[in-house]
PDB file of C-alpha atoms in Angstrom:
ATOM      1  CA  UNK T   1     -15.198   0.504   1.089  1.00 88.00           C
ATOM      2  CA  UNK T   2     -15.828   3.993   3.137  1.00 93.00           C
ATOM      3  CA  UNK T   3     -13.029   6.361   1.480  1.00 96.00           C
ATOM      4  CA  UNK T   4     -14.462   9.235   3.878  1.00 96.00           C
ATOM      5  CA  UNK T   5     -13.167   6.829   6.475  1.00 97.00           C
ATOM      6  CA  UNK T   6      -9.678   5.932   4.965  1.00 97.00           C
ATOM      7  CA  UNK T   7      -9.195   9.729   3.732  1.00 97.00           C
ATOM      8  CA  UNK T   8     -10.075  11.010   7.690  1.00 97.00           C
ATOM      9  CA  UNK T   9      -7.495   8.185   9.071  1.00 98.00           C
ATOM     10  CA  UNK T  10      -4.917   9.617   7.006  1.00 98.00           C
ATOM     11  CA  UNK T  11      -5.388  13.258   7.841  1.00 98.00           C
ATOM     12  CA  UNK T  12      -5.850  12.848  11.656  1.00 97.00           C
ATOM     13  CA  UNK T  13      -2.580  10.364  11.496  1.00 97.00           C
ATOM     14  CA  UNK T  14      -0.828  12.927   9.840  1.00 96.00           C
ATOM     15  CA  UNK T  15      -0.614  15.009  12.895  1.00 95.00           C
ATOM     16  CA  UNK T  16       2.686  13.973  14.888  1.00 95.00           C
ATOM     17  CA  UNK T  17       2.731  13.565  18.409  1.00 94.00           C
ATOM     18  CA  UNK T  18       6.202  13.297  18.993  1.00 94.00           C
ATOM     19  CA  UNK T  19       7.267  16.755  17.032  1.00 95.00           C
ATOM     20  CA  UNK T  20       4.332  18.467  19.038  1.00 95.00           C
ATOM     21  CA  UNK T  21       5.718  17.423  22.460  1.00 95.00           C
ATOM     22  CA  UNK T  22       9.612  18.159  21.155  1.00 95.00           C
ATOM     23  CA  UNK T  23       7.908  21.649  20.500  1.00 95.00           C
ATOM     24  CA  UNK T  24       6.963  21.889  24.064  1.00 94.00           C
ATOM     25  CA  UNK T  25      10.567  21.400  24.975  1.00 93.00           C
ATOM     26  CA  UNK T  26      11.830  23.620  22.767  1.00 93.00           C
ATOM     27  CA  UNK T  27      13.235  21.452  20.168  1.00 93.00           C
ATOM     28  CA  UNK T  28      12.763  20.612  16.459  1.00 93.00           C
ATOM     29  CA  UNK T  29      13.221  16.711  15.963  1.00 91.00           C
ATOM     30  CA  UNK T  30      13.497  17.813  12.156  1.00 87.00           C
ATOM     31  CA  UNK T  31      16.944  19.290  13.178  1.00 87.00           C
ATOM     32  CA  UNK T  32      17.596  17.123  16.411  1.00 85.00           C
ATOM     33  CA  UNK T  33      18.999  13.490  16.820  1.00 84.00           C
ATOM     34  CA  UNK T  34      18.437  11.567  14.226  1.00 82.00           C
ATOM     35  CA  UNK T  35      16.051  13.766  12.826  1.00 84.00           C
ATOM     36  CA  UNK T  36      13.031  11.354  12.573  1.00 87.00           C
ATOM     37  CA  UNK T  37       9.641  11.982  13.490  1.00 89.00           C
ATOM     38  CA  UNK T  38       9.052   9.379  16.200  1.00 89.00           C
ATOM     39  CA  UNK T  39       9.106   8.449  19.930  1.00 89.00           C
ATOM     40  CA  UNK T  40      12.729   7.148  19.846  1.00 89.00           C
ATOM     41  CA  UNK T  41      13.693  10.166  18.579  1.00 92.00           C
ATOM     42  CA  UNK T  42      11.790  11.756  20.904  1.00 93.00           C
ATOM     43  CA  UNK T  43      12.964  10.018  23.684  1.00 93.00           C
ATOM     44  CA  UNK T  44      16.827  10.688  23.134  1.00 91.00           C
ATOM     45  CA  UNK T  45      16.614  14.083  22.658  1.00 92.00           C
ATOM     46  CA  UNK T  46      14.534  15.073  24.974  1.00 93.00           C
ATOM     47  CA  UNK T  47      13.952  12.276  27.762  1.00 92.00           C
ATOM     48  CA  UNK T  48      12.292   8.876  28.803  1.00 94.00           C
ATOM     49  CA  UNK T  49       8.903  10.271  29.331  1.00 95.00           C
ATOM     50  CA  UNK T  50       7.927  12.402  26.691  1.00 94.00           C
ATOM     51  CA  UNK T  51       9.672   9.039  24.555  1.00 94.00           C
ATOM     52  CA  UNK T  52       7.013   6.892  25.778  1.00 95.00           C
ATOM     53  CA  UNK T  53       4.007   9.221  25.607  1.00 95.00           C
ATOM     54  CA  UNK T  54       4.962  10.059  22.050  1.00 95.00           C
ATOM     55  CA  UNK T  55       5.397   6.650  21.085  1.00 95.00           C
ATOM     56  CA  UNK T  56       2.315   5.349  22.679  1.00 96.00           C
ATOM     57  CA  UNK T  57       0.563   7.799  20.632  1.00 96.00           C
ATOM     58  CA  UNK T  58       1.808   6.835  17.434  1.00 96.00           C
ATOM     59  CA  UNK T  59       0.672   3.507  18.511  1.00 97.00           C
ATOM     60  CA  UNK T  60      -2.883   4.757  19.074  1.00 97.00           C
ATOM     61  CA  UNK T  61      -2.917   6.308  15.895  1.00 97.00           C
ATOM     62  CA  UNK T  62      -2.726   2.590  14.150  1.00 97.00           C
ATOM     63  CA  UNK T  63      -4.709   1.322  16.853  1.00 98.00           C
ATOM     64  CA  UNK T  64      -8.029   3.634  16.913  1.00 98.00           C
ATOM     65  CA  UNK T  65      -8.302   4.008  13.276  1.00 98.00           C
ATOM     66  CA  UNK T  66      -9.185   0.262  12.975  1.00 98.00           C
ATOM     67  CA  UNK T  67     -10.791  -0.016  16.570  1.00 97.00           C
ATOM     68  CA  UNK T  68     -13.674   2.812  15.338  1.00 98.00           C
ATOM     69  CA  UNK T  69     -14.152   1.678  12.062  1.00 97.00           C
ATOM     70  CA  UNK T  70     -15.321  -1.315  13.336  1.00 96.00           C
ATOM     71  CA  UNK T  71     -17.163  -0.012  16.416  1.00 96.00           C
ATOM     72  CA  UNK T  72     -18.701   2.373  13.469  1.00 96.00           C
ATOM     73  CA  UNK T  73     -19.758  -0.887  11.640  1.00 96.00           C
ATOM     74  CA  UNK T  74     -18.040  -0.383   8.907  1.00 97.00           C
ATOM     75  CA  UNK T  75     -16.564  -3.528   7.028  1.00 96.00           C
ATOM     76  CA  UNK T  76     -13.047  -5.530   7.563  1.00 95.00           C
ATOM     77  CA  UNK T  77     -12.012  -3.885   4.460  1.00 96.00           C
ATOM     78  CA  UNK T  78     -12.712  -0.696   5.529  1.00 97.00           C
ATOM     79  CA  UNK T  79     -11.294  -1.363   8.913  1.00 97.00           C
ATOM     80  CA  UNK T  80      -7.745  -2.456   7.573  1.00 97.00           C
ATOM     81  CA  UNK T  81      -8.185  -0.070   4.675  1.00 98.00           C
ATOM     82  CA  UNK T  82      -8.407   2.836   7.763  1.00 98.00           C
ATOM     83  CA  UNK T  83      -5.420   1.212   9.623  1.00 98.00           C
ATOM     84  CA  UNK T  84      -3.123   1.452   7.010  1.00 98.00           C
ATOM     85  CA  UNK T  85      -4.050   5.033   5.926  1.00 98.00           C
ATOM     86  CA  UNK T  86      -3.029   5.707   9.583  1.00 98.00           C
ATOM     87  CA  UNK T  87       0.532   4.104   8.570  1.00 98.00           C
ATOM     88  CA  UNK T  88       0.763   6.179   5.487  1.00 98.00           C
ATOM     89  CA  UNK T  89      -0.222   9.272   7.706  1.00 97.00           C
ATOM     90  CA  UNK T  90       2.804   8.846   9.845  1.00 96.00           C
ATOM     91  CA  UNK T  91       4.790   7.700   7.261  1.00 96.00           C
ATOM     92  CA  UNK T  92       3.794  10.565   4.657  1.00 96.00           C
ATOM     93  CA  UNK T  93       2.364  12.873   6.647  1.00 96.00           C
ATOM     94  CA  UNK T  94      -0.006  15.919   4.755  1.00 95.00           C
ATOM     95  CA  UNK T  95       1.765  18.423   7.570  1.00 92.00           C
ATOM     96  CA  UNK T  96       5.342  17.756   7.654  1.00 90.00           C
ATOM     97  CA  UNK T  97       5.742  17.971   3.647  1.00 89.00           C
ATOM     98  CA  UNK T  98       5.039  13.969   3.337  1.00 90.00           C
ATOM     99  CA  UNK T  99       7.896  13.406   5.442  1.00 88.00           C
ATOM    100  CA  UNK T 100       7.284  11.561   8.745  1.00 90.00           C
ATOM    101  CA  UNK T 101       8.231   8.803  10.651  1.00 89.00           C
ATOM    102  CA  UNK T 102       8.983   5.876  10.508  1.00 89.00           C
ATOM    103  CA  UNK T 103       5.701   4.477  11.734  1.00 90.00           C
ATOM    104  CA  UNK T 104       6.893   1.078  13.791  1.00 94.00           C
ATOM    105  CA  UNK T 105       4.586   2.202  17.096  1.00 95.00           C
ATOM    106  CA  UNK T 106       1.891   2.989  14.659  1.00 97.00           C
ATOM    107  CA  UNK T 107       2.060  -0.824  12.654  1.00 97.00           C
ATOM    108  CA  UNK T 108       2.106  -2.380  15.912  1.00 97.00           C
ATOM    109  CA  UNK T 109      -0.603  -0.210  16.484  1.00 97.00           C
ATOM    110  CA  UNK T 110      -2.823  -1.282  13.577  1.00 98.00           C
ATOM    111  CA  UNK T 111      -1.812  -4.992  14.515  1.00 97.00           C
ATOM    112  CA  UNK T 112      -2.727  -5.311  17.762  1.00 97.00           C
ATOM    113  CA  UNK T 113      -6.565  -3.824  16.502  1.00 97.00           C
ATOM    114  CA  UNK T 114      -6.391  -6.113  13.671  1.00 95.00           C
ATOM    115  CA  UNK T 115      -5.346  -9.400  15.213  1.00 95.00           C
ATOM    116  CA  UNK T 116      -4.213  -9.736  18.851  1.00 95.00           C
ATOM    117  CA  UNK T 117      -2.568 -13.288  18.625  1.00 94.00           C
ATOM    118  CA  UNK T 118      -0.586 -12.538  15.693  1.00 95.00           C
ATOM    119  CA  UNK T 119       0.539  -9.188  17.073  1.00 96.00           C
ATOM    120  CA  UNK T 120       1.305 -10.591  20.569  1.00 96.00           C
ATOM    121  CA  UNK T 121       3.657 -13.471  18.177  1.00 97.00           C
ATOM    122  CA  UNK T 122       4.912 -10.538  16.263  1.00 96.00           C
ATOM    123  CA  UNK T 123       6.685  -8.969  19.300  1.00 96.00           C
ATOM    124  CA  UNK T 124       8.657 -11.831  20.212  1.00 96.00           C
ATOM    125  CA  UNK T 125      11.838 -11.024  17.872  1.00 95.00           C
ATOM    126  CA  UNK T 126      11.731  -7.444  19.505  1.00 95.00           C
ATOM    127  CA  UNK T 127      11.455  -8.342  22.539  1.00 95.00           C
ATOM    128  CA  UNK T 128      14.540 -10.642  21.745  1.00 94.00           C
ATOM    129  CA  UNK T 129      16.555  -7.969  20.360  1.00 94.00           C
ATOM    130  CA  UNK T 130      15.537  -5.258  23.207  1.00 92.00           C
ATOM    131  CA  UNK T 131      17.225  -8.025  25.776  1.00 93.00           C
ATOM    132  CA  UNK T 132      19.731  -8.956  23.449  1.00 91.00           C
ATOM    133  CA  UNK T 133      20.909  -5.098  22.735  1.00 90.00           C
ATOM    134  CA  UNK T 134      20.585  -4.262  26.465  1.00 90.00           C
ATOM    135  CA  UNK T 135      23.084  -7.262  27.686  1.00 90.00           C
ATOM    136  CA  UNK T 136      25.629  -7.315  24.909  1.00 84.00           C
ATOM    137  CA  UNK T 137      28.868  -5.034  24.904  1.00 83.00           C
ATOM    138  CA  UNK T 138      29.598  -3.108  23.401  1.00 84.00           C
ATOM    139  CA  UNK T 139      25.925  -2.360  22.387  1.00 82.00           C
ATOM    140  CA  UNK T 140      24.666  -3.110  19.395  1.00 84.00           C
ATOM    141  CA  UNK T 141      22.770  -0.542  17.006  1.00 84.00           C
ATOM    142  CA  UNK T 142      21.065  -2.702  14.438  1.00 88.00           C
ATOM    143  CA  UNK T 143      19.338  -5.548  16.312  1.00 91.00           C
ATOM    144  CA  UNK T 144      15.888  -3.313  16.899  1.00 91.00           C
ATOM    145  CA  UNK T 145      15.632  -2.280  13.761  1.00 93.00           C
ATOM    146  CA  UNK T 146      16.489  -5.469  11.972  1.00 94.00           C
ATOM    147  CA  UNK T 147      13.883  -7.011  14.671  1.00 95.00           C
ATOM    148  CA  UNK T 148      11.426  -4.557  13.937  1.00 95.00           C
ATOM    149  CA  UNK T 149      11.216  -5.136  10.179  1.00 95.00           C
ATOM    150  CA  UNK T 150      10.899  -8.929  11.099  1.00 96.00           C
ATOM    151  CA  UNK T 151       7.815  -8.406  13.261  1.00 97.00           C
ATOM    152  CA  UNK T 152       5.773  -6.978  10.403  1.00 97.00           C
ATOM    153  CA  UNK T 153       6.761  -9.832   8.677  1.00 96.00           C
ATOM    154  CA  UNK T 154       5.911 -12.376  11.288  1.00 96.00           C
ATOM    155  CA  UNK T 155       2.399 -10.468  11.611  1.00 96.00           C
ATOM    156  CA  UNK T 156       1.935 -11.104   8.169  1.00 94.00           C
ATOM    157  CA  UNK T 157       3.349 -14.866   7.763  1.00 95.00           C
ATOM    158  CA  UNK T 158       1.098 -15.487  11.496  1.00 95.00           C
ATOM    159  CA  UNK T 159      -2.363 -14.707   9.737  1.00 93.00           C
ATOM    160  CA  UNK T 160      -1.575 -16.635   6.550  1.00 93.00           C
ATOM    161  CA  UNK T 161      -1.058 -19.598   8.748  1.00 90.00           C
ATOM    162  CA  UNK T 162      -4.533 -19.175  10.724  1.00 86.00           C
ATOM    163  CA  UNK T 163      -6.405 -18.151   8.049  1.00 79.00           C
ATOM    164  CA  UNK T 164      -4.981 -18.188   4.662  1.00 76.00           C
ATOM    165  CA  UNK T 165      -5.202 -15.673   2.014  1.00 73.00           C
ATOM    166  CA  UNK T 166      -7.380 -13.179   3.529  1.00 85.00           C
ATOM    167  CA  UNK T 167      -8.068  -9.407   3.218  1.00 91.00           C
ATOM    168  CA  UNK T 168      -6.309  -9.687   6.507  1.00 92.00           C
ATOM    169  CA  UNK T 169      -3.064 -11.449   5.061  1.00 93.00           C
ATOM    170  CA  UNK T 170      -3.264  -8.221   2.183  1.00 94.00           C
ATOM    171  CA  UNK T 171      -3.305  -5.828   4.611  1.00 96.00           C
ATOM    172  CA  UNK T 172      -0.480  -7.595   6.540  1.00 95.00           C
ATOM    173  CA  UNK T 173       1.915  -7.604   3.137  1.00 95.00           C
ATOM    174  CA  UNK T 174       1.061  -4.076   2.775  1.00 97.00           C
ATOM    175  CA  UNK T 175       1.928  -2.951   5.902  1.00 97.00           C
ATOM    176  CA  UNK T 176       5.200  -4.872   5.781  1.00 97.00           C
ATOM    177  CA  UNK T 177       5.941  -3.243   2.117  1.00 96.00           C
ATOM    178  CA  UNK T 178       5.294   0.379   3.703  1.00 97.00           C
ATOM    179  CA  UNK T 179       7.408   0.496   6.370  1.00 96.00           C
ATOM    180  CA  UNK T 180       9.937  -1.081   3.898  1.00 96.00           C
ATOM    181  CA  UNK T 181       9.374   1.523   1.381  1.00 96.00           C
ATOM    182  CA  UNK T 182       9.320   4.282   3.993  1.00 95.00           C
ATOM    183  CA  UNK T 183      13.074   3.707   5.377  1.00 94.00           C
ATOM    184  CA  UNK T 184      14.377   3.290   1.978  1.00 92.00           C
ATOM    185  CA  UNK T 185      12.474   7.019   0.574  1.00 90.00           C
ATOM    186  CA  UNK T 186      13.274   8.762   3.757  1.00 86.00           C
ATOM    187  CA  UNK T 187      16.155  10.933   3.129  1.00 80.00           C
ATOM    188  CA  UNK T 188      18.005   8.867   0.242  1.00 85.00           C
ATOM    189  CA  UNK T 189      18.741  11.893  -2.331  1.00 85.00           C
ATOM    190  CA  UNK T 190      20.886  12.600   0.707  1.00 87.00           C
ATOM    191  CA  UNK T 191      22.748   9.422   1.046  1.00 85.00           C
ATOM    192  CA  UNK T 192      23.274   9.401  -2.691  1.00 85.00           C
ATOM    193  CA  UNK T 193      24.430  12.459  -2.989  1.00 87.00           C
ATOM    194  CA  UNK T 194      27.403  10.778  -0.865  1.00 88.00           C
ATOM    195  CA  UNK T 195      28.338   8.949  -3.966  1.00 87.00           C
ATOM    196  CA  UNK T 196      27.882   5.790  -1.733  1.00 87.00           C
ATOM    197  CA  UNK T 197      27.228   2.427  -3.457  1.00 89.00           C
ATOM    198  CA  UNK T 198      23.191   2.293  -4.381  1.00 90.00           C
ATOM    199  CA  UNK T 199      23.217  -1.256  -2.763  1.00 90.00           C
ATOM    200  CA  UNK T 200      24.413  -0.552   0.382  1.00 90.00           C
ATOM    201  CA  UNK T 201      22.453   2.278   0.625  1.00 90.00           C
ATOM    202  CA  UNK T 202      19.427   0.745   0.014  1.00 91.00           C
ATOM    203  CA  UNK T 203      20.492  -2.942   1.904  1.00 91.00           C
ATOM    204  CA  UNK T 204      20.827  -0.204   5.203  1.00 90.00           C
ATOM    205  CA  UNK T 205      17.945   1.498   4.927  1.00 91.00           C
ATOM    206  CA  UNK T 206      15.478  -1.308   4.251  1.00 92.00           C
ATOM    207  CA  UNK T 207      16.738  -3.715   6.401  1.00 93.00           C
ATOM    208  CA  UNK T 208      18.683  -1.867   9.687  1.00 91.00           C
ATOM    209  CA  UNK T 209      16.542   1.940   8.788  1.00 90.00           C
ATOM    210  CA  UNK T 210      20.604   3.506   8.798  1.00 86.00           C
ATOM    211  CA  UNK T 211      21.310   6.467   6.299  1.00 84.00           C
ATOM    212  CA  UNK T 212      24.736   6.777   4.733  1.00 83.00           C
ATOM    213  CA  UNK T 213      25.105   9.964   7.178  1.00 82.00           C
ATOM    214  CA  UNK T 214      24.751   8.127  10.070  1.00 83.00           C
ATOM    215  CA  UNK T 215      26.746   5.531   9.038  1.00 81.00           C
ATOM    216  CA  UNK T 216      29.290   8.215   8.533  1.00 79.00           C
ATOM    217  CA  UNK T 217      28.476   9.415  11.683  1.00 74.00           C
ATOM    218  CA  UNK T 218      27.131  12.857  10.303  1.00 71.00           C
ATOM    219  CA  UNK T 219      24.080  12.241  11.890  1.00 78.00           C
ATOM    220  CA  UNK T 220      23.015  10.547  15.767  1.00 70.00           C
ATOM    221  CA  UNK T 221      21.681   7.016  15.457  1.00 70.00           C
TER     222      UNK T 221
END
């Protein structure tokens, strides 16, 4: 295992795209929208475009770190060790006080580098809920998200079936439990401080990535 490698995927992943180009634009997506440090944020508070790039960034960020440790030679280990640092870096970024995104674009990222046929299967239940949120009325606010979590899942269960318990599989269950662990952490003194129920709190956040505020409507979806 190369730690210089995993330590430098962390630190360059901890620089966020999105709040860079909402800076351009004059806005702070720490204050703005939903607050969160990502392209969808990005994209409703300040337009389509700058969305996309942002996103597509993040992505990159998942994407490169295991795409040049392995053009670097370094081992599969190290490769999916370096992807997920990038994950943690936009989830706990070492510039925005360890509070980032939510780091979707950058897991699809890391899974299209680490195995195209399982990430291409993983898309299918967003891909499902994007058509499925655009066509229904009214339109519904928790299909993505509960789609999204059920991707990294999917990524993970598609590898165990090809190749069974690999380092590959590991990596897969970890990525799964950060992006789990990162919508529950994200904000929850605040939604407990509510004096909602713990359950629900934690049932919204892991599995639809809603806060008690914005299910109060203190705060844009």
């Amino acid at each position: 295992m190369n730690v210089a490698a995993v330590i430098i995927s962390y630190v360059a992943s901890s620089i966020s795209a999105p709040w860079l180009i909402a800076r351009l634009y004059g806005v702070d997506l720490r204050r703005a929208g939903s607050r969160k440090l990502g392209g969808s944020n990005l994209m409703k508070t300040v337009g389509v475009v700058p969305g996309v790039i942002g996103g597509v960034l993040d992505a990159a960020k998942g994407f490169l770190a295991v795409y040049v440790a392995g053009s670097l030679g370094l081992s599969v280990e190290t490769q999916l060790a370096c992807g997920l640092a990038a994950v943690v870096g936009q989830s706990w970024p070492l510039f925005h006080r360890f509070d980032g995104g939510r780091a979707n674009a950058t897991g699809w990222g890391f899974a299209i580098a680490a195995d195209p046929i399982a990430a291409l299967i993983m898309f299918i239940p967003i891909l499902a809920a994007t058509v499925g949120t655009l066509i229904a009325k009214p339109r519904p606010t928790r299909l993505v998200p509960l789609a999204s979590l059920l991707s990294f899942g999917v990524f993970a269960a598609v590898i165990w079936e090809q190749e069974g318990t690999t380092p590959a599989v590991v990596a897969g269950l970890t990525l799964l439990g950060l992006v789990v662990l990162r919508r529950i952490t994200a904000g929850v003194r605040e939604d407990l401080a509510t004096g909602a129920p713990l359950l629900r709190v934690l049932v919204n956040r892991a599995v639809f990535d809603r806060s008690e505020l914005q299910e109060r409507g203190l705060v844009a979806i």
